[in-house]
mmCIF file of C-alpha atoms in Angstrom:
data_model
loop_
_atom_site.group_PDB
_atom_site.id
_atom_site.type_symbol
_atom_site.label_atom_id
_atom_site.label_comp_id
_atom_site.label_asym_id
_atom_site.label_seq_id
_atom_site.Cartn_x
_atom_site.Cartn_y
_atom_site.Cartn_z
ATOM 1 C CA UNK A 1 7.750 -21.291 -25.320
ATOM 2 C CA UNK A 2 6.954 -17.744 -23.818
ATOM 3 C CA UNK A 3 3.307 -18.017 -24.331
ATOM 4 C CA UNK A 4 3.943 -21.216 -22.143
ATOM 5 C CA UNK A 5 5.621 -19.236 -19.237
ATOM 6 C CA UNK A 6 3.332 -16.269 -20.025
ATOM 7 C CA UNK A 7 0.138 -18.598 -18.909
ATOM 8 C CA UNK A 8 2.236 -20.413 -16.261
ATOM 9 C CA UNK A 9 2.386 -17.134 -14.444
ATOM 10 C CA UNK A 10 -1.493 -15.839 -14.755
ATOM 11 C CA UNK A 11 -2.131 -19.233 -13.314
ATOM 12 C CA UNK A 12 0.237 -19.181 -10.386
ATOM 13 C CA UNK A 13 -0.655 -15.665 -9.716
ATOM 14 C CA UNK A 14 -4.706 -16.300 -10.430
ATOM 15 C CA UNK A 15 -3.720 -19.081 -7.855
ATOM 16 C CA UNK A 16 -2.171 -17.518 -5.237
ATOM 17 C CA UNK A 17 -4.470 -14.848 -4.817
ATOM 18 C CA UNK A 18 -7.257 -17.041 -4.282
ATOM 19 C CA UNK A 19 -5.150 -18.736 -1.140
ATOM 20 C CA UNK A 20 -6.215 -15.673 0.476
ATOM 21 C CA UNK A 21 -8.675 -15.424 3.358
ATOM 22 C CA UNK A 22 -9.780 -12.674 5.996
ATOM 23 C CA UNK A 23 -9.815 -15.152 8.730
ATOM 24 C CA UNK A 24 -8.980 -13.351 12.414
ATOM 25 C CA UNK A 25 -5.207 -13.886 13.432
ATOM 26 C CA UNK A 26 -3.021 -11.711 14.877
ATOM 27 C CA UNK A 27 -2.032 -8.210 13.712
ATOM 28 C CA UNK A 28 1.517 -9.447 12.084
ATOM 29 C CA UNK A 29 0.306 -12.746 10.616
ATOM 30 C CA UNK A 30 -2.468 -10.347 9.232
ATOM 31 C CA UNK A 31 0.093 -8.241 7.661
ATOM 32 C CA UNK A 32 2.194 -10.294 6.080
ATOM 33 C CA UNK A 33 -0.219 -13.093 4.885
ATOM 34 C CA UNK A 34 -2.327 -10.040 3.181
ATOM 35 C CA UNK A 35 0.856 -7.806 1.531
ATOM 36 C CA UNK A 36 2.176 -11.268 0.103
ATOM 37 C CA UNK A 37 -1.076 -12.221 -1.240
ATOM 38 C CA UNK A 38 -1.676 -8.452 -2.355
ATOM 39 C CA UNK A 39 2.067 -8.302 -4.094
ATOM 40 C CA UNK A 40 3.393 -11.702 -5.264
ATOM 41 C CA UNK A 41 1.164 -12.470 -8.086
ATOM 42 C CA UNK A 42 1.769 -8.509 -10.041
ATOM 43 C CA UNK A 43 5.178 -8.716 -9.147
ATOM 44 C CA UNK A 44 5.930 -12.537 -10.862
ATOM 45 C CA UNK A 45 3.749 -11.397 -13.894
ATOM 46 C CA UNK A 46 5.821 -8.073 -14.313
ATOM 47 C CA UNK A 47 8.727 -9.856 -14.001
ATOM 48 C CA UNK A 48 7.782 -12.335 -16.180
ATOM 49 C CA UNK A 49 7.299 -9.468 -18.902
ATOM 50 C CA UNK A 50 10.837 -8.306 -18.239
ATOM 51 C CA UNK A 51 11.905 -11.583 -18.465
ATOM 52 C CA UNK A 52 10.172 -12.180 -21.908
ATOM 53 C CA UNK A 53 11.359 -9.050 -23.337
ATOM 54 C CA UNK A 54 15.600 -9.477 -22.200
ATOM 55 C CA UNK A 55 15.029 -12.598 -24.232
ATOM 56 C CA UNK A 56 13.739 -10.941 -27.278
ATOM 57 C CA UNK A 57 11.178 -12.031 -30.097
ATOM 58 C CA UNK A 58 13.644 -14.368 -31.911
ATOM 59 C CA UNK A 59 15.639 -17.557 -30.915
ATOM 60 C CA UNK A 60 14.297 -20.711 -29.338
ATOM 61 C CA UNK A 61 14.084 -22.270 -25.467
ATOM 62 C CA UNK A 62 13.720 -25.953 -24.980
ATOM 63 C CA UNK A 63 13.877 -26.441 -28.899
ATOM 64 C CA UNK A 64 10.527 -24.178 -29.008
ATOM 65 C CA UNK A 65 10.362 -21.298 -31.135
ATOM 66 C CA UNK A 66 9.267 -18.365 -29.117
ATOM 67 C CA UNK A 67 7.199 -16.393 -31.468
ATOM 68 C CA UNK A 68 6.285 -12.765 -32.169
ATOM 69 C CA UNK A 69 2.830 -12.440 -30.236
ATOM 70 C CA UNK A 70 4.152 -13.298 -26.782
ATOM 71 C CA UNK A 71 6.389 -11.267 -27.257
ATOM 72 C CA UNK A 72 4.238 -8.069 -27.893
ATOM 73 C CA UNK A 73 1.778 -9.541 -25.317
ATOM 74 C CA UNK A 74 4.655 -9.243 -22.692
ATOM 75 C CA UNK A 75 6.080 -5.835 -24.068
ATOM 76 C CA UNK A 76 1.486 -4.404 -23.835
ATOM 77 C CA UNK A 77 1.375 -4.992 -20.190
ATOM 78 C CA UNK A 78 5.056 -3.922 -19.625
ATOM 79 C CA UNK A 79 3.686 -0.649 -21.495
ATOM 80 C CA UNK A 80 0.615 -0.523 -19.261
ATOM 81 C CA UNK A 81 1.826 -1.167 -16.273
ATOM 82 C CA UNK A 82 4.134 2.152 -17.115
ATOM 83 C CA UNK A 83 1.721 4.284 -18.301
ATOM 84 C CA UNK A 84 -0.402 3.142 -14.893
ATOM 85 C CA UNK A 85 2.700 4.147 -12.843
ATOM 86 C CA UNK A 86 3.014 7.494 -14.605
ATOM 87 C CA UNK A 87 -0.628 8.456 -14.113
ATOM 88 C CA UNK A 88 -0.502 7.608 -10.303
ATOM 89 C CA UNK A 89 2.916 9.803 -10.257
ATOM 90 C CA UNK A 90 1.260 12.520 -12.214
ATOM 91 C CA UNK A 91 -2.213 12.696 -10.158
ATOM 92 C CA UNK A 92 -0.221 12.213 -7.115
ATOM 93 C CA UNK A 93 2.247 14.921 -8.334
ATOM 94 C CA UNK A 94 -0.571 17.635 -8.771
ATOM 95 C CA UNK A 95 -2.270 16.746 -5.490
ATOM 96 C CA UNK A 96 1.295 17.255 -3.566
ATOM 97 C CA UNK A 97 1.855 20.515 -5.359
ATOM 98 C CA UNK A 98 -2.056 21.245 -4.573
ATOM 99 C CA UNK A 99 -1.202 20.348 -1.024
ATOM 100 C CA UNK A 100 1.736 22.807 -1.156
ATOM 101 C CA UNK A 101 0.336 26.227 -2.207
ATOM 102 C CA UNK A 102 -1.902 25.481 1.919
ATOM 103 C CA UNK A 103 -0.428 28.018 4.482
ATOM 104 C CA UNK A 104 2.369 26.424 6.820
ATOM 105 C CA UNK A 105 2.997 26.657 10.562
ATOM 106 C CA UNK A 106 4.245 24.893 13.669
ATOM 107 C CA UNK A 107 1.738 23.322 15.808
ATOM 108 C CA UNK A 108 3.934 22.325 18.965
ATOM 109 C CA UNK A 109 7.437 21.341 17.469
ATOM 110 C CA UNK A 110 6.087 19.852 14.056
ATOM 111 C CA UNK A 111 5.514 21.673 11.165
ATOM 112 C CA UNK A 112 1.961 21.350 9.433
ATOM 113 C CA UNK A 113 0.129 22.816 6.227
ATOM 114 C CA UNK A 114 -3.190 24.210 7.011
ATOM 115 C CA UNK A 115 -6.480 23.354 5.160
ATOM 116 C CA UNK A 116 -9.445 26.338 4.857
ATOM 117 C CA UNK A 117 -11.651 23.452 5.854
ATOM 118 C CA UNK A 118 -14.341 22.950 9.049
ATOM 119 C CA UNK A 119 -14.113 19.291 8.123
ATOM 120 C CA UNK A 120 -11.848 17.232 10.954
ATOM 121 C CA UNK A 121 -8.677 16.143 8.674
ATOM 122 C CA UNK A 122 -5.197 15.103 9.177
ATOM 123 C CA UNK A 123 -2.388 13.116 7.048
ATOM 124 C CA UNK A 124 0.639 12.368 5.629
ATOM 125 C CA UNK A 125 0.469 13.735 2.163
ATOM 126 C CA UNK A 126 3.385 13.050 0.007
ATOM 127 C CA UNK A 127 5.920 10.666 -1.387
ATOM 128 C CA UNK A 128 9.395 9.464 0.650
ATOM 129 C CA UNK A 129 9.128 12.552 2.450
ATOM 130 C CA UNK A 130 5.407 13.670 3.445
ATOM 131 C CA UNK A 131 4.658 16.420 4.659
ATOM 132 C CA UNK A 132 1.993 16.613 7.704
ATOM 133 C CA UNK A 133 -1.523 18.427 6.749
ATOM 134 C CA UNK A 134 -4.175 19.253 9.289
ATOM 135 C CA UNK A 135 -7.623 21.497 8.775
ATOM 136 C CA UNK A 136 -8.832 24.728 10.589
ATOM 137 C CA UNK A 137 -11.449 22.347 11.888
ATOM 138 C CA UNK A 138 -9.710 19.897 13.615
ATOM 139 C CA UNK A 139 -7.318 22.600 15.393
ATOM 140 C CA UNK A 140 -10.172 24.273 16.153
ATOM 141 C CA UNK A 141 -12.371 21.091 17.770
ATOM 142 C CA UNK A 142 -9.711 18.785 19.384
ATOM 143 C CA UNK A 143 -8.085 19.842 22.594
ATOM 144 C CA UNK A 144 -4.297 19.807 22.827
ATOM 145 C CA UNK A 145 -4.055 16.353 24.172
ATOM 146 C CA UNK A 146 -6.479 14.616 22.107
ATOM 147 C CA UNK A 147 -4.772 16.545 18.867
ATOM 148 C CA UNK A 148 -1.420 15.341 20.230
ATOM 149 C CA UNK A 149 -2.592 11.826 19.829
ATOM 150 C CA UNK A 150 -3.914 12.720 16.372
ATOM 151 C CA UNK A 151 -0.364 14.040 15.729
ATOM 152 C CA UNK A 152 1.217 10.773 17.260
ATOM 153 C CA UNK A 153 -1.033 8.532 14.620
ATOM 154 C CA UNK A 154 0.124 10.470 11.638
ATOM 155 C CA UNK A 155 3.972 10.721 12.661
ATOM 156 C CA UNK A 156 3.569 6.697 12.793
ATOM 157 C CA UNK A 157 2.816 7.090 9.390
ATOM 158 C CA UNK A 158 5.661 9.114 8.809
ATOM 159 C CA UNK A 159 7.373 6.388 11.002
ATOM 160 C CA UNK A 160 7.213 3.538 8.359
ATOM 161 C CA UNK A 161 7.012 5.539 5.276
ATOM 162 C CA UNK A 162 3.480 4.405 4.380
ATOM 163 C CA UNK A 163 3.203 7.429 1.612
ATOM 164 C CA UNK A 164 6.131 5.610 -0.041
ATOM 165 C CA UNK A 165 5.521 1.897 0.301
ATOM 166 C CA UNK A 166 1.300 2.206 -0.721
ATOM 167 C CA UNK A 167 2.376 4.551 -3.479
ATOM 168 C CA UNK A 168 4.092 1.351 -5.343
ATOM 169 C CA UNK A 169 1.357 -0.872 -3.750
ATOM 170 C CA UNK A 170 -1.198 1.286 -4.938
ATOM 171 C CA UNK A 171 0.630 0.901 -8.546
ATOM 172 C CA UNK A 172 0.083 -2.948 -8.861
ATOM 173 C CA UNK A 173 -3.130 -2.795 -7.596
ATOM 174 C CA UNK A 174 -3.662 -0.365 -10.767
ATOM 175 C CA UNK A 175 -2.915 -2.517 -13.641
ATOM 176 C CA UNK A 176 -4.057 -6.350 -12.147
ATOM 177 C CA UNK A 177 -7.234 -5.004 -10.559
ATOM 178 C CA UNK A 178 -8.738 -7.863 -12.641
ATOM 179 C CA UNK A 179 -6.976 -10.625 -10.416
ATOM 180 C CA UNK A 180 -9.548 -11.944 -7.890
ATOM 181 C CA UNK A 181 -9.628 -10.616 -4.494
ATOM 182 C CA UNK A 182 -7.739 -7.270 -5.728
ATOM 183 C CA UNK A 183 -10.287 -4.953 -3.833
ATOM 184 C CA UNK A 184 -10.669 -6.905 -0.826
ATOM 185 C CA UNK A 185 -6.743 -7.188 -0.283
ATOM 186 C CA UNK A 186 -6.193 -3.341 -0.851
ATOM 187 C CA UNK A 187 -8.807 -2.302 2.037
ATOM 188 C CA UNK A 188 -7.454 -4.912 4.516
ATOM 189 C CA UNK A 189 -3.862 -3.620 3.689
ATOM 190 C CA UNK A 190 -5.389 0.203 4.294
ATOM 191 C CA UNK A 191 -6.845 -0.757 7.182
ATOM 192 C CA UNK A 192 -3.485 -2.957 8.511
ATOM 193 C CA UNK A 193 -1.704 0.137 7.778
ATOM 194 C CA UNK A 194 -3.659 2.479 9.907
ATOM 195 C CA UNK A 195 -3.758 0.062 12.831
ATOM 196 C CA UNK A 196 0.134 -0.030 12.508
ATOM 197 C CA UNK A 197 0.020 3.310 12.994
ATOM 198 C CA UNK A 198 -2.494 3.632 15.925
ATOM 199 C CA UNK A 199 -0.065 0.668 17.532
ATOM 200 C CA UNK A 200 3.056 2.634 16.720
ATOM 201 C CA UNK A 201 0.935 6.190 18.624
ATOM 202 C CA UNK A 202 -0.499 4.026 21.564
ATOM 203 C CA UNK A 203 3.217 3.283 22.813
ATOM 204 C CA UNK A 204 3.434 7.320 22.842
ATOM 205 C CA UNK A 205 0.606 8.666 23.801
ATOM 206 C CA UNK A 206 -2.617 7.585 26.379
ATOM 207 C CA UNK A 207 -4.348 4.993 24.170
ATOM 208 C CA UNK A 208 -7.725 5.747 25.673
ATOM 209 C CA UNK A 209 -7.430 9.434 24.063
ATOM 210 C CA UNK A 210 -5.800 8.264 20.893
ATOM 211 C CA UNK A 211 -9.456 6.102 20.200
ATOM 212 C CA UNK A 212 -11.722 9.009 21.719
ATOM 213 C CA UNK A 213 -9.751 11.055 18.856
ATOM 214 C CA UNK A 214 -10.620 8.584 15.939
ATOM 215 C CA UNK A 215 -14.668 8.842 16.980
ATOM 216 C CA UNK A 216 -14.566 12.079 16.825
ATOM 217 C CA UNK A 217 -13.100 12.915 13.393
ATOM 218 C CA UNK A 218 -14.530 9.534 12.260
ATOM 219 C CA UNK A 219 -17.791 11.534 11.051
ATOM 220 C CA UNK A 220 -15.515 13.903 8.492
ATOM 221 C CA UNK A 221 -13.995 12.531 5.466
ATOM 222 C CA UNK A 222 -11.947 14.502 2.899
ATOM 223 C CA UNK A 223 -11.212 13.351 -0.257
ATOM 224 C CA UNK A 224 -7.276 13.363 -0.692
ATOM 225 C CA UNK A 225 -4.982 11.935 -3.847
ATOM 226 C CA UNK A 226 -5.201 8.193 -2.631
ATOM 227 C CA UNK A 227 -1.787 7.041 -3.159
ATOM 228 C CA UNK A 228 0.131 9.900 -1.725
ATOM 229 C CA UNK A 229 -2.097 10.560 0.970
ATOM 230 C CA UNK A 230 -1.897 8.444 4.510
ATOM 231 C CA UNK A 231 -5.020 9.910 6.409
ATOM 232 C CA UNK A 232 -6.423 9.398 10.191
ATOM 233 C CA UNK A 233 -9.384 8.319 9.524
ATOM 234 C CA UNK A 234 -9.064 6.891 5.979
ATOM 235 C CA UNK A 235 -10.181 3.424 6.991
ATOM 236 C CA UNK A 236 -13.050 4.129 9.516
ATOM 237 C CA UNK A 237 -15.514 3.048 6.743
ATOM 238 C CA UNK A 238 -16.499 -0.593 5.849
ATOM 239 C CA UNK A 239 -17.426 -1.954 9.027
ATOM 240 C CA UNK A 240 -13.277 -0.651 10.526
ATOM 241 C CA UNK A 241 -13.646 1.646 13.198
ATOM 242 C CA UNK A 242 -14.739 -0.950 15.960
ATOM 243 C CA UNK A 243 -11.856 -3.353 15.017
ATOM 244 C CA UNK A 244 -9.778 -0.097 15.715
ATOM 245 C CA UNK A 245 -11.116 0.770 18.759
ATOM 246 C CA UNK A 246 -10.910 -2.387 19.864
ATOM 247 C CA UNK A 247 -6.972 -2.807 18.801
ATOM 248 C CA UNK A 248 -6.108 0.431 20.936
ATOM 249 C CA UNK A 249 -8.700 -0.603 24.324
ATOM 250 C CA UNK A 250 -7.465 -4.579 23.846
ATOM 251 C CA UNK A 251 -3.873 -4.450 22.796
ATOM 252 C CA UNK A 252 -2.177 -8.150 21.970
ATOM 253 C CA UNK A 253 0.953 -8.935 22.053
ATOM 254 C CA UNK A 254 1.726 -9.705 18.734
ATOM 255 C CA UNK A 255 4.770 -11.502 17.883
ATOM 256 C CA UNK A 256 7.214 -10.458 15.418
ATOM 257 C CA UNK A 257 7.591 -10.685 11.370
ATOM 258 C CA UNK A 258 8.655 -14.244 10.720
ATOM 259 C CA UNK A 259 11.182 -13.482 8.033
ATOM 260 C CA UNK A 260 11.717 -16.731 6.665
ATOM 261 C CA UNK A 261 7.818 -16.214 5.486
ATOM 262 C CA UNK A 262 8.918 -13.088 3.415
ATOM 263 C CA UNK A 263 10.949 -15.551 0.899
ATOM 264 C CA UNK A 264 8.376 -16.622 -0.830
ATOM 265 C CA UNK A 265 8.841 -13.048 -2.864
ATOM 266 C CA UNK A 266 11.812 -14.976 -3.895
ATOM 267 C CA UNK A 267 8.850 -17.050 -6.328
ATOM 268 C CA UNK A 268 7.977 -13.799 -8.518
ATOM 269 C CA UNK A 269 12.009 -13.600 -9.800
ATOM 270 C CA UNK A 270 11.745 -17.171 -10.786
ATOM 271 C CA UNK A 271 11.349 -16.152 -14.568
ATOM 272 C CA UNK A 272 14.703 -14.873 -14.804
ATOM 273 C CA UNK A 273 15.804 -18.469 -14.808
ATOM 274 C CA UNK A 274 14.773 -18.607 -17.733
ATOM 275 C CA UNK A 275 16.626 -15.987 -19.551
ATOM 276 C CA UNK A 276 20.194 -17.991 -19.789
ATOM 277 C CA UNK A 277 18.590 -20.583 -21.536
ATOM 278 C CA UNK A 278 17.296 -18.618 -24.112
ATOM 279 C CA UNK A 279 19.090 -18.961 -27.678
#
């Protein structure tokens, strides 16, 4: 009976994935169709692990004996999945402590760690509480007012705890990059996230300077831990930067998160259900 609900879920997740589709809508409907898409299916298979394993490898469900190798299959990708979220922790850990040992000062009334870099860099580089780095080059190349709006960008990120949230994102993307549209989902939601941000900056600072900002540092790219790191221009590649540019010069007025959308995470705890008729 588990290897039943075991191949139930890598259908409905296989499934849902493919209802996924980079059609143009507005930034929220964007948002939320993509991180649903992105974090349903991992989560109802990982739960459907758990699941498997409260129930054990003995007993019976629906007069079906449950067997020994669904079991074992459940308790392998509970294992990978944990030795996935280590590594991320662990590479992320290094690049934080990496990240650390850079020399620290105040640039206006935020505090900042300094790269020994020419290249044009700034980000959010940490876990629930980031810390802000910026390179000798971009202090030295922006004025003030175009590195304020720089600044404004990357406290947005600050702002909704992106480090955090794509940290855990960035964890189920690691152990079902084999579901189908895996890679395409991940650079939308990278490139949702930085628009978020340049939305959250554009209500602070001039708009106009905030995009003038992004083509100029759009040239430099610095290679950062991924999951720990929330940079400016992190997104400018893959055909990005215009759609940006466009979002800060065109501004819509989006409408808000429809919450009642949000309980279809409610689907990926549905295996639980199962677990008090287990005997």
């Amino acid at each position: 009976m588990h290897l039943i609900i075991i191949l139930a879920a890598l259908l409905l997740a296989w499934y849902l994935r493919l209802q996924w589709s980079d059609s143009a809508q507005n930034w929220a409907k964007r948002w939320q169709c993509a991180l649903l898409c992105f974090a349903l299916p991992p989560l109802l298979l990982i739960i459907t692990a758990a699941s498997i394993l409260c129930m054990g490898p003995n007993g019976y469900m629906a007069d079906l004996d449950n067997g020994l190798f669904s079991y074992f299959l459940a308790l392998g990708f509970a294992a990978w999945a944990l030795v996935k979220c280590l590594q991320l922790a662990f590479r992320g850990y290094g690049g934080v402590q990496q990240i650390r040992a850079s020399t620290q000062t105040n640039i206006g009334d935020k505090s900042a760690r300094i790269l020994d870099t020419s290249a044009l860099f700034s980000a959010q580089i940490g876990f629930w509480q980031p810390e802000l780095v910026v390179s000798q080059g971009l202090l030295q190349k922006l004025d003030m007012p175009h590195l304020e709006a720089v600044l404004a960008h990357e406290q947005g990120h600050y702002y909704y705890r992106d480090t955090f949230w794509f940290f855990w994102l960035g964890w189920l993307r690691s152990f079902t990059s084999w579901l189908p549209n895996t890679e395409a989902l991940w650079e939308e939601l990278l490139a949702l996230r930085e628009l978020r941000a340049d939305r959250w900056a554009a209500n602070r600072v001039d708009p106009l300077l905030l995009a003038e900002s992004l083509l100029f540092v759009a040239s430099d790219r610095v290679q950062m831990v991924e999951h720990f790191c929330a940079a400016f221009s992190q997104s400018v590649g893959r055909n990005r930067l215009q759609e940006r540019i466009e979002a800060l010069l065109t501004p819509d007025a989006s409408p808000g998160l429809n919450w009642w959308d949000w309980s279809w995470l409610l689907l990926a705890f549905v295996p639980l259900f199962a677990v008090p008729f287990h005997g």
